[in-house]
Amino acid sequence: QAKMAGMDLSAREYYIPGASGSYLNYGAAASEVEIDLLTGATTVLRSDLIYDCGQSLNPAVDMGQVEGAFVQGIGYFMSEEYVTNTDGLVVSDGTWTYKIPTVDTIPKQFNVELRNSGFHKKRVLSSKASGEPPLLLAASVHCATRDAIAAARKELHCCGSGSSSPSFFELEVPAIMPVVKELCGLDNVEKYLETLVGSK
C-alpha cells in the first residue's frame, strides 16, 4: 500500500561532526596466550574487553561488531603477513601463504562488556562506532605473546640453552609462527629435549 501510495518508508540521519571531524572512542583489553616453543603457534586462551559504545543503538549488533573487529585485529597483529617480491607484486596471495583468522583464532574464553557513556547531542542518537576501533584492542594479544616469549627466553637462558640476551628482542607485527619460534630461543627440538633430560 505504501508503494502504491508513493510513500517513503526509509529513515535517514546525516551526521556533521564539527570542526575536528571526529570523536573519541574508549576501550581496554587484557589477553592471556599460550605459545608452543617448538612450533611458535600462539593460542589465545582468554581475552577480556570493555568498550564504550556511547548509547548503543542495538547491543547485540554492537557486541558482534566489537568481537569481530577484535578477531580481525588478532589476524592483523599475529598472522596476516603481507609479502611482496622485488617487483612489488604480492606473493602472499592465497590462504596457503596469507593466514586470515579462523575459528581457532577466537579466544577460548571471550568476555566483552559494552559501556554506555550517556547522552551526547552531537552524535547520532548518542551512539558511537563499534565496527572498527576495537581492532586496536587486539594489540593486547601481541603484547601477551611478547611476554610469553620473554618468559620462555628467560627459562631457557637459566637452563643454559637459550639466547645470550633473553630480555631484549623485537617482536614485529605480525608475530607469525616462525618468528615466535625463533625468538623463543630453541635452535631445534633435539637441543631442547637434551636440556630436559639433563635437568632430571
PDB file of C-alpha atoms in Angstrom:
ATOM      1  CA  GLN A   1       0.000   0.000   0.000  1.00  0.00           C
ATOM      2  CA  ALA A   2       2.871   2.372   0.813  1.00  0.00           C
ATOM      3  CA  LYS A   3       4.437   1.660  -2.564  1.00  0.00           C
ATOM      4  CA  MET A   4       1.178   2.220  -4.385  1.00  0.00           C
ATOM      5  CA  ALA A   5       0.692   5.472  -2.480  1.00  0.00           C
ATOM      6  CA  GLY A   6       4.274   6.592  -3.202  1.00  0.00           C
ATOM      7  CA  MET A   7       5.188   6.780   0.473  1.00  0.00           C
ATOM      8  CA  ASP A   8       8.845   6.692   1.510  1.00  0.00           C
ATOM      9  CA  LEU A   9       9.310   4.247   4.396  1.00  0.00           C
ATOM     10  CA  SER A  10      13.036   4.805   4.877  1.00  0.00           C
ATOM     11  CA  ALA A  11      14.594   6.768   7.726  1.00  0.00           C
ATOM     12  CA  ARG A  12      17.781   8.811   7.425  1.00  0.00           C
ATOM     13  CA  GLU A  13      20.226  10.708   9.573  1.00  0.00           C
ATOM     14  CA  TYR A  14      23.060  12.878   8.350  1.00  0.00           C
ATOM     15  CA  TYR A  15      25.835  13.489  10.847  1.00  0.00           C
ATOM     16  CA  ILE A  16      28.114  16.523  10.682  1.00  0.00           C
ATOM     17  CA  PRO A  17      30.670  16.128  13.494  1.00  0.00           C
ATOM     18  CA  GLY A  18      32.013  19.671  13.542  1.00  0.00           C
ATOM     19  CA  ALA A  19      35.482  21.173  13.087  1.00  0.00           C
ATOM     20  CA  SER A  20      37.540  18.183  14.213  1.00  0.00           C
ATOM     21  CA  GLY A  21      35.512  15.681  12.209  1.00  0.00           C
ATOM     22  CA  SER A  22      35.952  13.020  14.879  1.00  0.00           C
ATOM     23  CA  TYR A  23      35.156  11.900  18.403  1.00  0.00           C
ATOM     24  CA  LEU A  24      36.979   9.721  20.913  1.00  0.00           C
ATOM     25  CA  ASN A  25      36.350   6.020  21.394  1.00  0.00           C
ATOM     26  CA  TYR A  26      37.451   4.341  24.604  1.00  0.00           C
ATOM     27  CA  GLY A  27      38.217   0.719  25.274  1.00  0.00           C
ATOM     28  CA  ALA A  28      40.528  -1.604  27.172  1.00  0.00           C
ATOM     29  CA  ALA A  29      41.555  -5.229  26.748  1.00  0.00           C
ATOM     30  CA  ALA A  30      43.614  -7.856  28.544  1.00  0.00           C
ATOM     31  CA  SER A  31      44.601 -11.142  26.920  1.00  0.00           C
ATOM     32  CA  GLU A  32      46.237 -14.385  28.014  1.00  0.00           C
ATOM     33  CA  VAL A  33      48.084 -16.519  25.472  1.00  0.00           C
ATOM     34  CA  GLU A  34      49.989 -19.778  25.328  1.00  0.00           C
ATOM     35  CA  ILE A  35      52.827 -20.360  22.877  1.00  0.00           C
ATOM     36  CA  ASP A  36      54.241 -23.645  21.675  1.00  0.00           C
ATOM     37  CA  LEU A  37      58.025 -23.353  21.974  1.00  0.00           C
ATOM     38  CA  LEU A  38      58.622 -25.999  19.329  1.00  0.00           C
ATOM     39  CA  THR A  39      56.319 -24.609  16.614  1.00  0.00           C
ATOM     40  CA  GLY A  40      55.767 -20.955  17.548  1.00  0.00           C
ATOM     41  CA  ALA A  41      51.986 -21.443  17.466  1.00  0.00           C
ATOM     42  CA  THR A  42      50.114 -18.972  19.654  1.00  0.00           C
ATOM     43  CA  THR A  43      46.787 -19.863  21.270  1.00  0.00           C
ATOM     44  CA  VAL A  44      44.649 -17.089  22.754  1.00  0.00           C
ATOM     45  CA  LEU A  45      43.350 -18.594  25.986  1.00  0.00           C
ATOM     46  CA  ARG A  46      41.342 -15.612  27.187  1.00  0.00           C
ATOM     47  CA  SER A  47      40.516 -12.031  26.263  1.00  0.00           C
ATOM     48  CA  ASP A  48      38.547  -9.551  28.353  1.00  0.00           C
ATOM     49  CA  LEU A  49      37.315  -6.399  26.632  1.00  0.00           C
ATOM     50  CA  ILE A  50      35.382  -3.342  27.695  1.00  0.00           C
ATOM     51  CA  TYR A  51      34.295  -0.891  25.012  1.00  0.00           C
ATOM     52  CA  ASP A  52      32.491   2.440  25.044  1.00  0.00           C
ATOM     53  CA  CYS A  53      29.611   2.469  22.528  1.00  0.00           C
ATOM     54  CA  GLY A  54      28.106   5.747  23.657  1.00  0.00           C
ATOM     55  CA  GLN A  55      24.439   4.809  23.901  1.00  0.00           C
ATOM     56  CA  SER A  56      24.263   1.577  21.918  1.00  0.00           C
ATOM     57  CA  LEU A  57      21.515   1.527  19.274  1.00  0.00           C
ATOM     58  CA  ASN A  58      21.495  -2.275  19.342  1.00  0.00           C
ATOM     59  CA  PRO A  59      23.707  -4.003  21.945  1.00  0.00           C
ATOM     60  CA  ALA A  60      23.516  -7.385  20.151  1.00  0.00           C
ATOM     61  CA  VAL A  61      24.811  -5.857  16.908  1.00  0.00           C
ATOM     62  CA  ASP A  62      27.461  -3.784  18.679  1.00  0.00           C
ATOM     63  CA  MET A  63      28.655  -6.834  20.622  1.00  0.00           C
ATOM     64  CA  GLY A  64      29.099  -8.743  17.370  1.00  0.00           C
ATOM     65  CA  GLN A  65      30.917  -5.809  15.795  1.00  0.00           C
ATOM     66  CA  VAL A  66      33.324  -5.499  18.738  1.00  0.00           C
ATOM     67  CA  GLU A  67      34.052  -9.238  18.770  1.00  0.00           C
ATOM     68  CA  GLY A  68      34.527  -9.353  15.001  1.00  0.00           C
ATOM     69  CA  ALA A  69      36.836  -6.348  14.944  1.00  0.00           C
ATOM     70  CA  PHE A  70      38.913  -7.831  17.773  1.00  0.00           C
ATOM     71  CA  VAL A  71      39.357 -11.164  15.973  1.00  0.00           C
ATOM     72  CA  GLN A  72      40.221  -9.299  12.776  1.00  0.00           C
ATOM     73  CA  GLY A  73      42.797  -7.413  14.825  1.00  0.00           C
ATOM     74  CA  ILE A  74      44.284 -10.686  16.053  1.00  0.00           C
ATOM     75  CA  GLY A  75      44.797 -11.581  12.392  1.00  0.00           C
ATOM     76  CA  TYR A  76      46.486  -8.244  11.756  1.00  0.00           C
ATOM     77  CA  PHE A  77      48.793  -8.466  14.790  1.00  0.00           C
ATOM     78  CA  MET A  78      49.546 -12.184  14.679  1.00  0.00           C
ATOM     79  CA  SER A  79      49.149 -13.922  11.317  1.00  0.00           C
ATOM     80  CA  GLU A  80      48.397 -11.790   8.255  1.00  0.00           C
ATOM     81  CA  GLU A  81      51.855 -11.362   6.759  1.00  0.00           C
ATOM     82  CA  TYR A  82      51.742  -9.229   3.600  1.00  0.00           C
ATOM     83  CA  VAL A  83      54.704 -10.302   1.465  1.00  0.00           C
ATOM     84  CA  THR A  84      55.771  -8.702  -1.821  1.00  0.00           C
ATOM     85  CA  ASN A  85      58.578  -9.522  -4.227  1.00  0.00           C
ATOM     86  CA  THR A  86      61.214  -7.154  -5.668  1.00  0.00           C
ATOM     87  CA  ASP A  87      58.742  -6.036  -8.357  1.00  0.00           C
ATOM     88  CA  GLY A  88      56.229  -5.021  -5.704  1.00  0.00           C
ATOM     89  CA  LEU A  89      53.834  -7.847  -6.555  1.00  0.00           C
ATOM     90  CA  VAL A  90      52.015  -9.586  -3.711  1.00  0.00           C
ATOM     91  CA  VAL A  91      53.472 -13.035  -3.032  1.00  0.00           C
ATOM     92  CA  SER A  92      51.128 -13.979  -0.169  1.00  0.00           C
ATOM     93  CA  ASP A  93      48.078 -14.093  -2.436  1.00  0.00           C
ATOM     94  CA  GLY A  94      46.215 -17.126  -1.090  1.00  0.00           C
ATOM     95  CA  THR A  95      45.274 -18.872   2.141  1.00  0.00           C
ATOM     96  CA  TRP A  96      48.322 -21.140   1.866  1.00  0.00           C
ATOM     97  CA  THR A  97      50.623 -18.156   2.452  1.00  0.00           C
ATOM     98  CA  TYR A  98      48.270 -15.454   3.826  1.00  0.00           C
ATOM     99  CA  LYS A  99      46.782 -16.625   7.114  1.00  0.00           C
ATOM    100  CA  ILE A 100      43.477 -14.955   7.945  1.00  0.00           C
ATOM    101  CA  PRO A 101      41.728 -15.520  11.290  1.00  0.00           C
ATOM    102  CA  THR A 102      39.888 -18.818  11.624  1.00  0.00           C
ATOM    103  CA  VAL A 103      37.647 -20.379  14.265  1.00  0.00           C
ATOM    104  CA  ASP A 104      40.842 -21.371  16.132  1.00  0.00           C
ATOM    105  CA  THR A 105      41.872 -17.700  16.325  1.00  0.00           C
ATOM    106  CA  ILE A 106      38.945 -16.751  18.538  1.00  0.00           C
ATOM    107  CA  PRO A 107      39.912 -16.587  22.224  1.00  0.00           C
ATOM    108  CA  LYS A 108      38.914 -19.757  24.086  1.00  0.00           C
ATOM    109  CA  GLN A 109      37.292 -17.566  26.722  1.00  0.00           C
ATOM    110  CA  PHE A 110      35.994 -14.322  25.259  1.00  0.00           C
ATOM    111  CA  ASN A 111      34.405 -11.727  27.557  1.00  0.00           C
ATOM    112  CA  VAL A 112      33.092  -8.458  26.131  1.00  0.00           C
ATOM    113  CA  GLU A 113      31.319  -5.701  28.029  1.00  0.00           C
ATOM    114  CA  LEU A 114      29.750  -2.655  26.394  1.00  0.00           C
ATOM    115  CA  ARG A 115      29.960   0.603  28.282  1.00  0.00           C
ATOM    116  CA  ASN A 116      27.260   3.198  27.737  1.00  0.00           C
ATOM    117  CA  SER A 117      28.780   6.639  28.197  1.00  0.00           C
ATOM    118  CA  GLY A 118      25.491   8.506  28.108  1.00  0.00           C
ATOM    119  CA  PHE A 119      23.745  11.176  26.066  1.00  0.00           C
ATOM    120  CA  HIS A 120      25.671  13.269  23.570  1.00  0.00           C
ATOM    121  CA  LYS A 121      23.754  15.702  21.348  1.00  0.00           C
ATOM    122  CA  LYS A 122      26.418  15.842  18.603  1.00  0.00           C
ATOM    123  CA  ARG A 123      26.330  12.108  17.830  1.00  0.00           C
ATOM    124  CA  VAL A 124      23.605  10.170  16.017  1.00  0.00           C
ATOM    125  CA  LEU A 125      21.252   9.154  18.835  1.00  0.00           C
ATOM    126  CA  SER A 126      24.267   9.427  21.192  1.00  0.00           C
ATOM    127  CA  SER A 127      25.850   6.278  19.680  1.00  0.00           C
ATOM    128  CA  LYS A 128      29.484   5.579  18.775  1.00  0.00           C
ATOM    129  CA  ALA A 129      31.091   3.376  16.127  1.00  0.00           C
ATOM    130  CA  SER A 130      31.752  -0.216  17.160  1.00  0.00           C
ATOM    131  CA  GLY A 131      32.874  -1.894  13.926  1.00  0.00           C
ATOM    132  CA  GLU A 132      36.454  -0.713  13.519  1.00  0.00           C
ATOM    133  CA  PRO A 133      38.038   0.890  16.639  1.00  0.00           C
ATOM    134  CA  PRO A 134      38.023  -2.346  18.722  1.00  0.00           C
ATOM    135  CA  LEU A 135      40.503  -3.836  16.224  1.00  0.00           C
ATOM    136  CA  LEU A 136      43.248  -1.950  18.066  1.00  0.00           C
ATOM    137  CA  LEU A 137      42.424  -3.744  21.315  1.00  0.00           C
ATOM    138  CA  ALA A 138      43.918  -6.898  19.760  1.00  0.00           C
ATOM    139  CA  ALA A 139      47.321  -5.368  20.484  1.00  0.00           C
ATOM    140  CA  SER A 140      46.782  -7.000  23.891  1.00  0.00           C
ATOM    141  CA  VAL A 141      47.293 -10.403  22.208  1.00  0.00           C
ATOM    142  CA  HIS A 142      50.549  -9.221  20.630  1.00  0.00           C
ATOM    143  CA  CYS A 143      51.754  -7.841  23.986  1.00  0.00           C
ATOM    144  CA  ALA A 144      50.824 -11.069  25.778  1.00  0.00           C
ATOM    145  CA  THR A 145      52.733 -13.044  23.146  1.00  0.00           C
ATOM    146  CA  ARG A 146      55.770 -10.852  23.698  1.00  0.00           C
ATOM    147  CA  ASP A 147      55.582 -11.502  27.448  1.00  0.00           C
ATOM    148  CA  ALA A 148      55.259 -15.249  26.846  1.00  0.00           C
ATOM    149  CA  ILE A 149      58.323 -15.210  24.586  1.00  0.00           C
ATOM    150  CA  ALA A 150      60.247 -13.253  27.221  1.00  0.00           C
ATOM    151  CA  ALA A 151      59.322 -15.860  29.855  1.00  0.00           C
ATOM    152  CA  ALA A 152      60.438 -18.690  27.558  1.00  0.00           C
ATOM    153  CA  ARG A 153      63.733 -16.980  26.812  1.00  0.00           C
ATOM    154  CA  LYS A 154      64.358 -16.363  30.499  1.00  0.00           C
ATOM    155  CA  GLU A 155      63.650 -20.006  31.343  1.00  0.00           C
ATOM    156  CA  LEU A 156      65.863 -21.320  28.548  1.00  0.00           C
ATOM    157  CA  HIS A 157      68.627 -18.881  29.483  1.00  0.00           C
ATOM    158  CA  CYS A 158      68.576 -20.248  33.045  1.00  0.00           C
ATOM    159  CA  CYS A 159      68.963 -23.768  31.635  1.00  0.00           C
ATOM    160  CA  GLY A 160      71.929 -22.641  29.560  1.00  0.00           C
ATOM    161  CA  SER A 161      70.339 -23.361  26.189  1.00  0.00           C
ATOM    162  CA  GLY A 162      68.817 -20.026  25.237  1.00  0.00           C
ATOM    163  CA  SER A 163      69.849 -16.720  23.782  1.00  0.00           C
ATOM    164  CA  SER A 164      72.688 -14.752  25.380  1.00  0.00           C
ATOM    165  CA  SER A 165      70.404 -11.746  25.914  1.00  0.00           C
ATOM    166  CA  PRO A 166      66.929 -13.050  26.826  1.00  0.00           C
ATOM    167  CA  SER A 167      65.474  -9.712  27.910  1.00  0.00           C
ATOM    168  CA  PHE A 168      65.952  -7.698  24.743  1.00  0.00           C
ATOM    169  CA  PHE A 169      64.264  -8.590  21.471  1.00  0.00           C
ATOM    170  CA  GLU A 170      61.926  -7.028  18.942  1.00  0.00           C
ATOM    171  CA  LEU A 171      58.616  -8.654  18.061  1.00  0.00           C
ATOM    172  CA  GLU A 172      57.334  -7.245  14.789  1.00  0.00           C
ATOM    173  CA  VAL A 173      53.770  -7.157  13.515  1.00  0.00           C
ATOM    174  CA  PRO A 174      52.545  -9.641  12.525  1.00  0.00           C
ATOM    175  CA  ALA A 175      54.047 -12.053  15.052  1.00  0.00           C
ATOM    176  CA  ILE A 176      53.916 -15.083  12.766  1.00  0.00           C
ATOM    177  CA  MET A 177      54.748 -18.615  13.931  1.00  0.00           C
ATOM    178  CA  PRO A 178      58.333 -18.865  12.563  1.00  0.00           C
ATOM    179  CA  VAL A 179      59.263 -15.550  14.202  1.00  0.00           C
ATOM    180  CA  VAL A 180      57.762 -16.557  17.561  1.00  0.00           C
ATOM    181  CA  LYS A 181      59.537 -19.923  17.368  1.00  0.00           C
ATOM    182  CA  GLU A 182      62.889 -18.302  16.602  1.00  0.00           C
ATOM    183  CA  LEU A 183      62.546 -15.692  19.340  1.00  0.00           C
ATOM    184  CA  CYS A 184      61.770 -18.374  21.925  1.00  0.00           C
ATOM    185  CA  GLY A 185      65.413 -19.370  21.600  1.00  0.00           C
ATOM    186  CA  LEU A 186      65.186 -23.038  20.682  1.00  0.00           C
ATOM    187  CA  ASP A 187      67.522 -23.890  17.818  1.00  0.00           C
ATOM    188  CA  ASN A 188      65.992 -27.313  17.366  1.00  0.00           C
ATOM    189  CA  VAL A 189      63.857 -29.873  19.118  1.00  0.00           C
ATOM    190  CA  GLU A 190      66.761 -32.205  19.885  1.00  0.00           C
ATOM    191  CA  LYS A 191      68.622 -29.497  21.762  1.00  0.00           C
ATOM    192  CA  TYR A 192      65.534 -28.748  23.822  1.00  0.00           C
ATOM    193  CA  LEU A 193      64.977 -32.405  24.685  1.00  0.00           C
ATOM    194  CA  GLU A 194      68.618 -32.706  25.748  1.00  0.00           C
ATOM    195  CA  THR A 195      68.133 -29.886  28.268  1.00  0.00           C
ATOM    196  CA  LEU A 196      65.074 -31.668  29.690  1.00  0.00           C
ATOM    197  CA  VAL A 197      66.958 -34.932  30.090  1.00  0.00           C
ATOM    198  CA  GLY A 198      69.962 -33.125  31.592  1.00  0.00           C
ATOM    199  CA  SER A 199      67.825 -31.338  34.187  1.00  0.00           C
ATOM    200  CA  LYS A 200      66.377 -34.593  35.609  1.00  0.00           C
TER     201      LYS A 200
END
